Tab-separated table of C-alpha atoms in Angstrom:
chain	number	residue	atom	x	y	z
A	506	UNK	CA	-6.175	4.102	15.423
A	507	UNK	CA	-3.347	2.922	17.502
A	508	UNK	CA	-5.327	3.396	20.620
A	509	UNK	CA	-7.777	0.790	19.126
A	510	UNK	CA	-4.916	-1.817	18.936
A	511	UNK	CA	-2.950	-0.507	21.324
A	512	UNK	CA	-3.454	-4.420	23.845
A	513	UNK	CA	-3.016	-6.462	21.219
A	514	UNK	CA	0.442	-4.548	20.338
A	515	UNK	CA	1.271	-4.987	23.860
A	516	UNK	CA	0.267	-8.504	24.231
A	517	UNK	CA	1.687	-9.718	21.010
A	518	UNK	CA	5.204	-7.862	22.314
A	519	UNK	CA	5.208	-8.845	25.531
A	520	UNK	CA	3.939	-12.563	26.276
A	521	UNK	CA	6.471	-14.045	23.795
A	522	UNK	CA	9.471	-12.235	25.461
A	523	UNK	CA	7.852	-13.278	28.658
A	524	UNK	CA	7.731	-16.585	27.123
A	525	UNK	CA	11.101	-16.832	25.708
A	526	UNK	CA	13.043	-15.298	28.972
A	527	UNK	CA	11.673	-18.209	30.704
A	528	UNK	CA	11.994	-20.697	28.647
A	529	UNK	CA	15.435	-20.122	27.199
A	530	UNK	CA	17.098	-17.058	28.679
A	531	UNK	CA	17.188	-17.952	32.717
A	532	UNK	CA	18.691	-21.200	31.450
A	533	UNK	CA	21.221	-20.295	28.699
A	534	UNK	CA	22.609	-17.480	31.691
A	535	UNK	CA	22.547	-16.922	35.115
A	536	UNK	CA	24.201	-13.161	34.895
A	537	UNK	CA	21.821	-10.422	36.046
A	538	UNK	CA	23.771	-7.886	33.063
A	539	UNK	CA	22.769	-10.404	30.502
A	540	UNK	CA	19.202	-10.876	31.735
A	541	UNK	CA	18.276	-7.065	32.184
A	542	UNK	CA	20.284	-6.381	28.659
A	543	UNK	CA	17.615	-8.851	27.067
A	544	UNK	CA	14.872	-6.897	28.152
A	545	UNK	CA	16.459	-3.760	27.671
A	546	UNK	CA	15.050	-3.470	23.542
A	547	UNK	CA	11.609	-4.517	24.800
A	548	UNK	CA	11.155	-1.488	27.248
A	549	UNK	CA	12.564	0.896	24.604
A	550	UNK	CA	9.864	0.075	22.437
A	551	UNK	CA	7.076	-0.863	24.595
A	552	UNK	CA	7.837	3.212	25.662
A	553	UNK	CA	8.128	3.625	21.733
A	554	UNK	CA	4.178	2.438	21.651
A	555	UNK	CA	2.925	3.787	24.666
A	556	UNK	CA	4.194	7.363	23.431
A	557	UNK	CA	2.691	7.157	20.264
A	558	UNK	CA	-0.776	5.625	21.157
A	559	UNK	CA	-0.843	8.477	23.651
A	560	UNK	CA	0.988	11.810	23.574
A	561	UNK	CA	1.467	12.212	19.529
A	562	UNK	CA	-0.671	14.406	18.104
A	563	UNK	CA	-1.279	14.809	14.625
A	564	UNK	CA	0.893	17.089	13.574
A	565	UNK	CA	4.158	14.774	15.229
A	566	UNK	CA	3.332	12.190	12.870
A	567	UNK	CA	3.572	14.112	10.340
A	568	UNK	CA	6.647	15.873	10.819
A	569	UNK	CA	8.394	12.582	11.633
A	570	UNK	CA	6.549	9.823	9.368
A	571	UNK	CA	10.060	8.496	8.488
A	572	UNK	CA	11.367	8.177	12.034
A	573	UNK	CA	7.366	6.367	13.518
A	574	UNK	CA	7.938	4.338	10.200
A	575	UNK	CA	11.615	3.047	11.184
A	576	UNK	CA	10.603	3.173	14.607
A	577	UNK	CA	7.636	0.171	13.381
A	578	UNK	CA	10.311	-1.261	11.287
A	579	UNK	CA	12.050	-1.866	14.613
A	580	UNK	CA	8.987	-3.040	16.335
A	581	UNK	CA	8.736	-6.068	13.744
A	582	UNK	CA	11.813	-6.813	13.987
A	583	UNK	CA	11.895	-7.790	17.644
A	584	UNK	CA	8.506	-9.197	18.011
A	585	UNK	CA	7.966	-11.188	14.955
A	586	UNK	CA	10.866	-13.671	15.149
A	587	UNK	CA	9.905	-14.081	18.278
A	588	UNK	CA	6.606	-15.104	17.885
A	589	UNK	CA	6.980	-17.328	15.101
A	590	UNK	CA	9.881	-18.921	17.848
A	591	UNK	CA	7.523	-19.386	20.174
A	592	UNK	CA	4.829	-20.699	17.908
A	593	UNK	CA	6.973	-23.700	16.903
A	594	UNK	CA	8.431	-24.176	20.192
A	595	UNK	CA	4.666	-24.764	21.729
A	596	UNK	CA	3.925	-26.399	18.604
A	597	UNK	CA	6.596	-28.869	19.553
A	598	UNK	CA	5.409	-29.316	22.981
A	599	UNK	CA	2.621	-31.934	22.725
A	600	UNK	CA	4.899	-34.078	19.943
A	601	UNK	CA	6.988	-34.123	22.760
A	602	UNK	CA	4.986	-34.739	26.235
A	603	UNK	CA	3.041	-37.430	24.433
A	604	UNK	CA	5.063	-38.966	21.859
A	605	UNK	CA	8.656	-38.110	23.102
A	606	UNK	CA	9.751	-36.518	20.153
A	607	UNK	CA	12.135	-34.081	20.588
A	608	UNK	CA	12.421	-30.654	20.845
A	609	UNK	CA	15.231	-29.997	18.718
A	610	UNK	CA	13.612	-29.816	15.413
A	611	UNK	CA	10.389	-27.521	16.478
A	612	UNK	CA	12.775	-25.259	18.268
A	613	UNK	CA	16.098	-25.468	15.050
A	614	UNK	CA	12.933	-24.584	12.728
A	615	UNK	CA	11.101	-21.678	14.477
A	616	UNK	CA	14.932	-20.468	14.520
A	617	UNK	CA	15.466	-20.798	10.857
A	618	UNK	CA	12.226	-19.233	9.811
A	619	UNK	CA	12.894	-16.483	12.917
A	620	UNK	CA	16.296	-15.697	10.888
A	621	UNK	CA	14.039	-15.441	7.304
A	622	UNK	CA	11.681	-12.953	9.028
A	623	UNK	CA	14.790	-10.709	10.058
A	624	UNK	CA	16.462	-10.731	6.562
A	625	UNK	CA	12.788	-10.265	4.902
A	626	UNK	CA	12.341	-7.173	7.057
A	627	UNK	CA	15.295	-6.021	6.292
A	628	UNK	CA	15.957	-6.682	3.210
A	629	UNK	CA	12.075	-4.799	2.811
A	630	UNK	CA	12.660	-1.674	4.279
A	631	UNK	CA	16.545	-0.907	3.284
A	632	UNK	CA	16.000	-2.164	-0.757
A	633	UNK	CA	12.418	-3.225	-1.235
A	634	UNK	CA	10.876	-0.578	-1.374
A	635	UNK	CA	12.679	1.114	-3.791
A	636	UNK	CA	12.722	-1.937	-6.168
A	637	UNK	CA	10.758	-0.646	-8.628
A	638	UNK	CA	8.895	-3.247	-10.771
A	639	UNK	CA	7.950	-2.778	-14.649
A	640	UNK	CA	4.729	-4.877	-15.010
A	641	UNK	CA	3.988	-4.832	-18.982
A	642	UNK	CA	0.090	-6.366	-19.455
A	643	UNK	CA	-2.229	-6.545	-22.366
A	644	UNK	CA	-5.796	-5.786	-22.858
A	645	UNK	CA	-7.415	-6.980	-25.755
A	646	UNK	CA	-10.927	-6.379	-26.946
A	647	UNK	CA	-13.011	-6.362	-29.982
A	648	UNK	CA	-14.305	-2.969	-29.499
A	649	UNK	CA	-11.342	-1.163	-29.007
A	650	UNK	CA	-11.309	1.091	-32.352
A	651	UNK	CA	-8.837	0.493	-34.818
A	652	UNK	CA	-6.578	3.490	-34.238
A	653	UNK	CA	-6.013	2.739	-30.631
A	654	UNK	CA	-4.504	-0.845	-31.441
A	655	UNK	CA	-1.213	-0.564	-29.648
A	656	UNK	CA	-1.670	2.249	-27.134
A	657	UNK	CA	0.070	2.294	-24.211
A	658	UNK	CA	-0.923	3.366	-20.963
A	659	UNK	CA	1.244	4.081	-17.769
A	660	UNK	CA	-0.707	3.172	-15.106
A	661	UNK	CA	1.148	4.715	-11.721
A	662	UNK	CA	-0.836	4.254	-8.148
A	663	UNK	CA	-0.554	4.822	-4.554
A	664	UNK	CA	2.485	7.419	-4.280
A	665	UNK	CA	1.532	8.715	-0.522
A	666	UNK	CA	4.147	11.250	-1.000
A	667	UNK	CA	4.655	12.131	2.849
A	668	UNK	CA	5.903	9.013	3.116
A	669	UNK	CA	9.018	9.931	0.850
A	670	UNK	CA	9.563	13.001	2.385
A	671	UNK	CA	13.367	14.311	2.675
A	672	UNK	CA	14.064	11.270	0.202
A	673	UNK	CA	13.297	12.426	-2.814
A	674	UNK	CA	15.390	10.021	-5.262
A	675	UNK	CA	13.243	7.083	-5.400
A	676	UNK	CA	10.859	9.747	-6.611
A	677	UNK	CA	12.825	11.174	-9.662
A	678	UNK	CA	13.767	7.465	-10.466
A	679	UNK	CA	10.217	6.641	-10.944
A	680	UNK	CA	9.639	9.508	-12.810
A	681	UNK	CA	12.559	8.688	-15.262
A	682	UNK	CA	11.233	4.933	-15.564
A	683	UNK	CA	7.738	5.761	-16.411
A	684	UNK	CA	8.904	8.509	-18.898
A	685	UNK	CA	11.030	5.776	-20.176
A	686	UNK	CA	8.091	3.886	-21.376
A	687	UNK	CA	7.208	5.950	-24.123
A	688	UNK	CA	4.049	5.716	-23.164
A	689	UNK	CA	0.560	7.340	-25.145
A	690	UNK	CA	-1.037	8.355	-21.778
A	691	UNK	CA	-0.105	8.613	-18.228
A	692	UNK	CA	-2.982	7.855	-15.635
A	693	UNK	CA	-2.403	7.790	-12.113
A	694	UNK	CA	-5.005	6.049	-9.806
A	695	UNK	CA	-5.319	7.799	-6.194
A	696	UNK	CA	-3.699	8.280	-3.061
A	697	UNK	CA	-1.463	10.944	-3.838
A	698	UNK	CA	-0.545	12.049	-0.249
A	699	UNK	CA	-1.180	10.442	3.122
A	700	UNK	CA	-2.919	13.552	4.496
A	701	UNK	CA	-2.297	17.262	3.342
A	702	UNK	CA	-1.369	18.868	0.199
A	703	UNK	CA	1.954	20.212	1.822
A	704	UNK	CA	3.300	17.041	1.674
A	705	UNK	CA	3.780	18.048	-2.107
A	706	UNK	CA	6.221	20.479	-1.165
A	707	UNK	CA	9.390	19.910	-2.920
A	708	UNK	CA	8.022	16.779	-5.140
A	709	UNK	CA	5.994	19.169	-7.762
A	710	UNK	CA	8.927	19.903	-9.733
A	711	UNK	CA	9.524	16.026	-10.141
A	712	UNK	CA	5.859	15.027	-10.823
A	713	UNK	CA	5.203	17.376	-13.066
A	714	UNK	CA	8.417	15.674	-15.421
A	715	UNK	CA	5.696	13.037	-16.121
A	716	UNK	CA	5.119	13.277	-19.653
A	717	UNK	CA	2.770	11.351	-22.157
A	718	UNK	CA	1.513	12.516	-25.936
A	719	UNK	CA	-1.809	12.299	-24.982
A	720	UNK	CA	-0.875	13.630	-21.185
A	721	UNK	CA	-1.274	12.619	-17.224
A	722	UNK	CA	-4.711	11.957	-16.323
A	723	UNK	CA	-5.483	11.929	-12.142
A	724	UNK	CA	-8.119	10.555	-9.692
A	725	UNK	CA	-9.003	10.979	-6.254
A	726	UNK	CA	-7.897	8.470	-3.362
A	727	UNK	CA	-9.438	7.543	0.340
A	728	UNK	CA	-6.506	9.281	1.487
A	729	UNK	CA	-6.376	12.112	-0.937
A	730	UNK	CA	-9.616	13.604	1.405
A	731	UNK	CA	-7.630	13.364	4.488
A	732	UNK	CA	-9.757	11.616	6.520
A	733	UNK	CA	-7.660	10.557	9.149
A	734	UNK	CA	-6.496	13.475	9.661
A	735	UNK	CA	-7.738	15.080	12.768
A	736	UNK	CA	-8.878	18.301	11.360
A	737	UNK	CA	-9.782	21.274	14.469
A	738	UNK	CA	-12.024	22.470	11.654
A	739	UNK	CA	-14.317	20.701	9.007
A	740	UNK	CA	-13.461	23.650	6.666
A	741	UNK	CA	-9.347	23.462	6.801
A	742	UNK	CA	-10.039	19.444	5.606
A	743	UNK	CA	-12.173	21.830	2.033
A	744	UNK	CA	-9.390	23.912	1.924
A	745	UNK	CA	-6.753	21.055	1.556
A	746	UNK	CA	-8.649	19.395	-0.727
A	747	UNK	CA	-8.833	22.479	-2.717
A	748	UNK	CA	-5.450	23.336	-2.168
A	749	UNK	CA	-4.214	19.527	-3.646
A	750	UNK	CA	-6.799	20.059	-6.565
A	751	UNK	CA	-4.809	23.063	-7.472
A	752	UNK	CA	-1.297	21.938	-6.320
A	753	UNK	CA	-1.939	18.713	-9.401
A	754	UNK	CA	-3.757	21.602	-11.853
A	755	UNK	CA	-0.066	23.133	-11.372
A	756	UNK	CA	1.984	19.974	-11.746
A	757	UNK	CA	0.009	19.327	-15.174
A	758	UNK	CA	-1.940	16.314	-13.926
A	759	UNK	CA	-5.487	16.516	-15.162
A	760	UNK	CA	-7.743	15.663	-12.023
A	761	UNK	CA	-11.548	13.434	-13.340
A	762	UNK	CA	-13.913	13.835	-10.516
A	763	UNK	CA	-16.700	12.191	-11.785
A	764	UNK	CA	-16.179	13.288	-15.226
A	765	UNK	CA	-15.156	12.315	-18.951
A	766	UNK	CA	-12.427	13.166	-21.853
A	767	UNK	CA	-12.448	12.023	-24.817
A	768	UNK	CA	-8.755	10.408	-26.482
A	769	UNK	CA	-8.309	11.018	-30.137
A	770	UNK	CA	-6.450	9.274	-32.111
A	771	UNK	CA	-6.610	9.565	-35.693
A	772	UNK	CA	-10.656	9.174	-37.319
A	773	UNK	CA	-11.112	7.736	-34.144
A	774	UNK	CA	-11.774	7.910	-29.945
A	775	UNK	CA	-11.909	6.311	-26.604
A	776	UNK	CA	-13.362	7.927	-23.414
A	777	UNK	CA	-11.420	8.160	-20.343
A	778	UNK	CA	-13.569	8.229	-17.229
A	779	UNK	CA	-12.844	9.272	-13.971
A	780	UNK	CA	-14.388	9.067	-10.207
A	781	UNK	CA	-13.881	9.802	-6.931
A	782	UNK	CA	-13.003	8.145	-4.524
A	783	UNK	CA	-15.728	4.819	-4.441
A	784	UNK	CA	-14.874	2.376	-1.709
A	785	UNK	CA	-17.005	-0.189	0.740
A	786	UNK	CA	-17.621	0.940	4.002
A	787	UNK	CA	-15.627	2.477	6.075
A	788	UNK	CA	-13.548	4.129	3.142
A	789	UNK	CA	-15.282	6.938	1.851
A	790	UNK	CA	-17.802	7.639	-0.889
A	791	UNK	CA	-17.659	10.309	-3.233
A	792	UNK	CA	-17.999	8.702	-6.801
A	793	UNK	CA	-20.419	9.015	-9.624
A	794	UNK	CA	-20.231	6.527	-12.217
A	795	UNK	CA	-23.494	7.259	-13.978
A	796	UNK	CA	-22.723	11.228	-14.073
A	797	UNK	CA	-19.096	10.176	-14.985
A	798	UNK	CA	-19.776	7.897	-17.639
A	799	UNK	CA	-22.869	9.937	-19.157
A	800	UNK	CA	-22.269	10.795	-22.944
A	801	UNK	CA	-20.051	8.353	-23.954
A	802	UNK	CA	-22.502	5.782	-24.627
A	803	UNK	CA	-21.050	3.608	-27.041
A	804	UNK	CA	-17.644	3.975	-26.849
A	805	UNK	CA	-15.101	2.176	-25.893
A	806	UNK	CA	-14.803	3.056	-21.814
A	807	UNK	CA	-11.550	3.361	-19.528
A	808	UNK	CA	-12.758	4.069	-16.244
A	809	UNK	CA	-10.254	5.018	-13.543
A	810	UNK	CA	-11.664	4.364	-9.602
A	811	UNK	CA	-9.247	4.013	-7.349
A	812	UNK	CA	-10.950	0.886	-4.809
A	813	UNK	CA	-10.945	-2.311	-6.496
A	814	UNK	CA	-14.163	-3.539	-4.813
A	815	UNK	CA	-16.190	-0.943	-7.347
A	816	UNK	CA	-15.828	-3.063	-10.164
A	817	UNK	CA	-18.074	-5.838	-8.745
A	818	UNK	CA	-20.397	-3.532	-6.571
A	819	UNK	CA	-21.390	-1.042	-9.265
A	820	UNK	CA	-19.403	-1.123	-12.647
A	821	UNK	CA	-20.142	-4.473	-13.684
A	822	UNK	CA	-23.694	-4.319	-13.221
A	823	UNK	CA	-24.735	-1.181	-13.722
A	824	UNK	CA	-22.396	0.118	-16.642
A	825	UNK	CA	-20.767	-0.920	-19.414
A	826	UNK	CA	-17.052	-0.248	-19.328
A	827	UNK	CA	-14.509	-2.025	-20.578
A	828	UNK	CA	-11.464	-1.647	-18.530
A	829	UNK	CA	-11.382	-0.376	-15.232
A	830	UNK	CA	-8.097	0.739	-13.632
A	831	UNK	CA	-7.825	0.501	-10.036
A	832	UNK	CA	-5.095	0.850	-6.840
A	833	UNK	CA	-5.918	0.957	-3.255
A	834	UNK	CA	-4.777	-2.672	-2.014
A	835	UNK	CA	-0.319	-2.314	-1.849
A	836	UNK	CA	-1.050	-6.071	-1.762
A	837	UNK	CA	-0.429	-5.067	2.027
A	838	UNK	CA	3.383	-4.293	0.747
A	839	UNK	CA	3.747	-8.268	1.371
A	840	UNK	CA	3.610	-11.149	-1.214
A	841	UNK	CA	4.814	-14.071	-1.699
A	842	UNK	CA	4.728	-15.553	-5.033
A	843	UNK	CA	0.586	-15.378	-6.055
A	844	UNK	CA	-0.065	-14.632	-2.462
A	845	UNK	CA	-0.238	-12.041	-0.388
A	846	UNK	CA	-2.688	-11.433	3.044
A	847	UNK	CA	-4.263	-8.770	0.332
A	848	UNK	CA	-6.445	-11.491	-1.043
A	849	UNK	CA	-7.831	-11.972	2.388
A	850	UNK	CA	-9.749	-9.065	2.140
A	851	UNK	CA	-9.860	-8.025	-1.558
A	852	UNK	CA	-10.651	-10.699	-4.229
A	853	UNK	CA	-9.130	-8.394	-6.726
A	854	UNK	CA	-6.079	-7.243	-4.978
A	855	UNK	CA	-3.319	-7.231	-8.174
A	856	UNK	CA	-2.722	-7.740	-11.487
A	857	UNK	CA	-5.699	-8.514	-14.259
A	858	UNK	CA	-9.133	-9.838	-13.572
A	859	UNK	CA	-11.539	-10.602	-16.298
A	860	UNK	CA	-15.799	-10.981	-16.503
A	861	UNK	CA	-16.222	-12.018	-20.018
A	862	UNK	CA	-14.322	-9.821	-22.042
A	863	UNK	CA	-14.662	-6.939	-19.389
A	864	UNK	CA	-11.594	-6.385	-16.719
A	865	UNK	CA	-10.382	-4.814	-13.777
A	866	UNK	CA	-6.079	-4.115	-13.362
A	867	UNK	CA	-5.243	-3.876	-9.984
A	868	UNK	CA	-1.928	-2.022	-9.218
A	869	UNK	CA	-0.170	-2.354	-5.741
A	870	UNK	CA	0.895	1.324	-5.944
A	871	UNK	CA	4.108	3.250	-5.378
A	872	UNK	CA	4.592	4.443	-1.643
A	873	UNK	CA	3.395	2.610	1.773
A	874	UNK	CA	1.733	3.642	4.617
A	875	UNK	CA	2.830	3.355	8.204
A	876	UNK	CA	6.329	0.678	7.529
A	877	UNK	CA	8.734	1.574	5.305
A	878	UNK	CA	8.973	-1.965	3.718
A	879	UNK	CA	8.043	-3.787	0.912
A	880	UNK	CA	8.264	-7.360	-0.307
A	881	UNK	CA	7.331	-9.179	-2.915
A	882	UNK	CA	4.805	-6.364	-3.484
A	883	UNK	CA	7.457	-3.863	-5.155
A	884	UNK	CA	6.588	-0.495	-6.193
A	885	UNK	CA	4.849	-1.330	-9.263
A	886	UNK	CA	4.383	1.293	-12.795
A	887	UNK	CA	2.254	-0.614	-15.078
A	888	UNK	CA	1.972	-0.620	-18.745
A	889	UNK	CA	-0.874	-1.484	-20.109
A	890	UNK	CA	-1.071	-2.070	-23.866
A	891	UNK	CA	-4.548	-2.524	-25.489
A	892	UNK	CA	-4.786	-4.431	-28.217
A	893	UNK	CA	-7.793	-4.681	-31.071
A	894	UNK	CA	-8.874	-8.435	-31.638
C-alpha cells in the first residue's frame, strides 16, 4: 500500500520544506547550525517512510502498530502546517505581483490556520480518540410490533483491536459505558481486528463484560478476513478466520454470517439479520442477503451489514428491511461539524438516513486504522431506540 503512495508522500514532504527553506529560512538566518537543524526533522522522517515502504514486513507492523501510528502522527505534524503555509503564501503571490497587496495577511493567515492544524493533531491523537461519544437516536415505524416499543439497542462498530494493543483502558471504559446503557441488545457491526485473531489476546476478558438481556449479536468486517494481510499461505488466512469465529463464540458474542434470530419479546418478535462482509469493489464480498433474510418474511427486519453502500446497492431494492445497521466509514476519524472528507466517498457515511420510512444508521466506529487520532469523529456507541408509531 505504501509503496503505491510512496512519491506523493515524498513530494507532498519535501517540496514545501524545499519551498519554505527558501523562501523564509535563508532569510530569517544566515547560521549553517540553524539551517541544517531545520532540515534535521525532515530527514528523520523521510528515513521514517523510506523504511517502512521498503524493509517492513508484515509481521513489524504488527508488532509495533502503536509506534508506525505515532510515527504518522509525527509525519502530519511536520508536513501539514507546512503545506497549508505554503498554500496561502502562493495564494498571496499574484494579489501581490499584480495588485500590490501585501504579503502580510496571506502569509499571518496560512500561520494561524498552520498553528490550528498542530493543536487539531494533537489534541486528536493525545485525547480524541479516547473521547468517547454517546449518540442516543430513534427509529420509529409503524410495523414495529407493539412489545418492542421502547427497545434499545447498543450499536458498537469498528473496534480494530490491534490498534489498542498494550492500552487496554480505553477498552474497559467502553465496555463500562455501553453496559451503562441498560440496553435490550448489544450488536456490534464489523471490523473487530485489523488483521489476526491474536490481536484479541488480552481484550477477551473485557469484551466478553458486554452484557444485554437479549445478548451481543456480531458481524463480519472487510478487515475481519484479513485481507491485507500478506498471508505465505491461503490456508493460515481459513485458519484465522476460524480461529476469530471461535475466539467471539468464547467471548459470548453471537457471530450472523448470513443468517437470522428471532427477538422475543412478550406475544411478540423481530428478526435480527446478519451478513458478511458486503462492500463495493475493492472491499470484499461475502454476504447473502436473500439466504440471510429467508424465513422472516413479514416481520419486522434489523439487518446488520457492516458497508454502508449495501443499503442502496442491494437492500433497498431487493428486500424489505426496515433498519439496517451499518459501520465501515470512521467518517475518516475527521469531521468538522456535518462534514467530514467521508461524504466524499460515501453518501451515507454517519448518523441516520431515511427512504420512506426505511433507514440506514451509520456509525463511525470505535478504533482507527493507521493514525492514532480522531476529531470531530469521536469513538462513537450508539443507542438506538425504536419506537412504534
Amino acid at each position: 500500500m505504501l509503496q503505491r503512495v510512496f512519491i506523493i508522500l515524498l513530494l507532498f514532504f519535501i517540496l514545501p520544506d524545499l519551498y519554505l527553506y527558501f523562501r523564509f529560512i535563508v532569510r530569517i538566518t544566515k547560521s549553517l547550525a540553524y539551517r541544517i537543524l531545520y532540515w534535521i526533522p525532515s530527514l528523520l522522517l523521510t528515513s521514517g517512510i523510506v523504511y517502512l515502504t521498503f524493509f517492513a514486513n508484515d509481521t513489524l507492523s504488527e508488532e509495533y502498530t502503536l509506534q508506525i501510528g505515532w510515527f504518522s502522527v509525527c509525519f502530519f505534524l511536520f508536513s501539514a502546517p507546512k503545506l497549508i503555509l505554503v498554500f496561502f503564501t502562493l495564494l498571496g503571490a499574484p494579489f501581490h505581483r499584480w495588485l500590490r497587496w501585501p504579503r502580510t495577511p496571506f502569509i499571518c493567515t496560512g500561520l494561524t490556520l498552520a498553528l490550528c492544524c498542530i493543536v487539531m493533531i494533537l489534541y486528536g491523537s493525545f485525547f480524541g480518540r479516547t473521547q468517547f461519544e454517546v449518540k442516543e437516536v430513534d427509529y420509529i415505524s409503524s410495523r414495529l410490533p407493539e412489545a418492542f416499543d421502547g427497545y434499545r439497542i447498543v450499536q458498537l462498530s469498528d473496534l480494530h483491536i490491534g490498534s489498542w494493543k498494550g492500552n487496554d483502558k480505553p477498552i474497559r471504559k467502553m465496555m463500562e459505558l455501553a453496559n451503562a446503557q441498560h440496553a435490550d441488545l448489544i450488536v456490534f457491526t464489523g471490523d473487530l481486528v485489523n488483521h489476526r485473531a491474536l490481536e484479541l489476546n488480552g481484550f477477551e476478558d473485557i469484551l466478553s463484560g458486554l452484557q444485554a438481556k437479549d445478548g451481543v449479536y456480531s458481524i463480519l468486517g472487510n478487515h475481519d478476513y484479513a485481507p491485507y494481510f500478506r498471508w505465505k499461505d491461503k490456508r493460515d488466512q481459513v485458519a484465522n478466520l476460524i480461529e476469530l469465529k471461535r475466539k467471539e463464540k468464547e467471548m459470548g458474542w453471537i457471530l450472523l454470517n448470513n443468517e437470522h434470530t428471532i427477538i422475543h419479546q412478550g406475544k411478540d418478535s423481530i428478526a435480527l439479520i446478519g451478513v458478511e462482509n458486503e462492500g463495493e469493489p475493492p472491499f470484499s464480498q461475502h454476504g447473502d442477503l436473500h439466504k440471510a433474510i429467508k424465513g422472516t418474511e413479514g416481520m419486522f427486519q434489523l439487518l446488520l451489514s457492516h458497508n454502508p453502500t449495501h443499503w442502496r446497492r442491494e437492500v433497498l431494492p431487493e428486500s424489505t428491511v426496515d433498519l439496517m445497521l451499518a459501520g465501515h466509514t470512521h467518517g475518516m476519524q475527521l469531521q468538522f461539524g456535518h462534514y467530514s472528507p467521508a461524504s466524499m466517498v460515501y453518501p451515507e457515511w454517519s448518523g441516520m438516513y431515511y427512504e420512506g420510512t426505511r433507514a440506514l444508521y451509520v456509525n463511525i466506529g470505535i478504533g482507527y486504522v493507521g493514525l492514532p487520532f480522531r476529531f470531530g469523529a469521536w469513538p462513537e456507541i450508539t443507542v438506538i431506540t425504536l419506537k412504534r408509531s
